[in-house]
Amino acid sequence: MHLAFHDSLTGLGNRSFLFENLQTQLNAPARRDKSSLYLMHVGLDRFQSVNELFGYQNGDALLKEAAERIEDLLSDEDIAVRLGADEFCILFGRINSQDQARRMALRLLQLMEKPYTLQGIEFPVTVSIGVCEVESRYTDGEDLLRAGATALERAKRQGGNCYVFYDQAIFHETLRAIETTLQLRTAVEQNQLELYYQPLVDMRDLSIYGVESLVRWNHPTRGLLPPGAFIELAEEAGSIIPMGVWAMEQTVADIRTMTQQGGRSLVISLNVSSRQLDDPDFLRHVKKLVSNCGIDPSLLQLEITESVFVRDPQRVGYLLQDIRALGVKIALDDFGTGYSSLSYLSNFPIDVLKIDQSFVRNMMHHRLNLDIVKMLIELSRKADMRVVGEGVETEEQAMALLHAGCNFGQGYLYSRPVPLSNLVLQLRQGIRLPEVKVQS
Ligand code: C2E
Ligand code: CA
Ligand code: CA
């Protein structure tokens, strides 16, 4: 009995134990006092790195100590279990209000963040907490556990060392995400995706030298959706792969229109996510793009972010070299926001550096941002990379970038991303800056 309901490492209960208890509580006649039950899912942040740095034995020791700290917090009416590798769950039997639950979650955060001593080294490990009130609408323990797990995932996504309450808003968002993920699967087949193009501009003479393609989804009921509403889901569910293949094929068709109707060849910059680079067929698709596009491959550019280097830098390095051997250029997107390791710039073949819009936006207000922008420009000049300022919205920002030595930019000042037909018009007419109204 003991083995069936307990976790052998920590001595806490296990999932079955929690489940039994939950089910009993849910089936029990309404509680007479005002107190209610709360479920808290507790996940150790980045626990995997403890195992990697100190080995599994130390990892286990840490888990045991974490379990002890949790037990210290419990009263007679609470139970704690270990749910998975680095995940615990506490069922609090008597909490009087949401405020009290918040205070309890805070106490838990503080208790858990005290450094652990591993091999003589003080090692800080924080936790994330998903809090869920056991309301009467729940009849099934599984539903509750799922709700708590969702809230925990949310807390982790917010960066950890925090708690998140599961509420109706999360419930509806989760439902919508599931629905969107399902609809995404058929979005490509049903021709619901479209590429918009944003001009890449030589800020010295306002000439358009290229375009960045940005996907949009003509959703059957929600209208035109920006990538922010679905790219992450597409990455998680894997539909980003067919979507990326579609984008390359569509690009081939659109290049033809741009060249014929717009009258010239442009740099075409496509966004690719790290998930796409994992696809063993990715290089084959790029080769197909190169052979079908009908323009000089050096006009094709793939935009990647630093995140692609994290997991398997060596493989990605080789892949990028293969892509470059085809003549295709590599741009590093959103530079400055991620890990921003300058070593990426020297270790990987990169042709273009795109300075993230947050720096461009803030460079007029914060000296440090201006200095970072200047440093990146100087660095790209030395490494012989083209540097592009993203999110240029005002002439003032354009002037500041030009002044610092960055000649290329992209942003609402010149044009928003537009459908192909509008782009063709822009190519013919050229960019016109909005008139500045002079106040008398
Ligand atoms: P990104 O690659 O950094 O693209 C630039 C984003 O900034 C675009 O948002 C663009 O509309 C917006 N933007 C451009 N100029 C300005 C400006 O002056 N001010 C402001 N506030 N925003 C500006 P969008 O189109 O919503 O795309 C968001 C992100 O989605 C992109 O960020 C990119 O990471 C991703 N994405 C877009 N299309 C694709 C795609 O085909 N494949 C993949 N994997 N990701 C894509
Ligand atoms: Ca981009
Ligand atoms: Ca960007």
PDB file of C-alpha atoms and ligand atoms in Angstrom, residues 303 333-334 354 356-357 390, ligand 3:
ATOM      1  CA  GLU A 303      16.387  35.517 -41.043  1.00  0.00           C
ATOM      2  CA  ASP A 333      17.161  38.896 -36.481  1.00  0.00           C
ATOM      3  CA  ASP A 334      16.140  40.773 -33.304  1.00  0.00           C
ATOM      4  CA  LYS A 354      19.253  43.293 -37.667  1.00  0.00           C
ATOM      5  CA  ASP A 356      16.043  44.849 -32.682  1.00  0.00           C
ATOM      6  CA  GLN A 357      13.335  47.467 -32.720  1.00  0.00           C
ATOM      7  CA  GLU A 390      14.386  47.554 -37.391  1.00  0.00           C
TER       8      GLU A 390
HETATM    9 CA    CA B   3      13.072  41.427 -36.067  1.00  0.00          CA
END
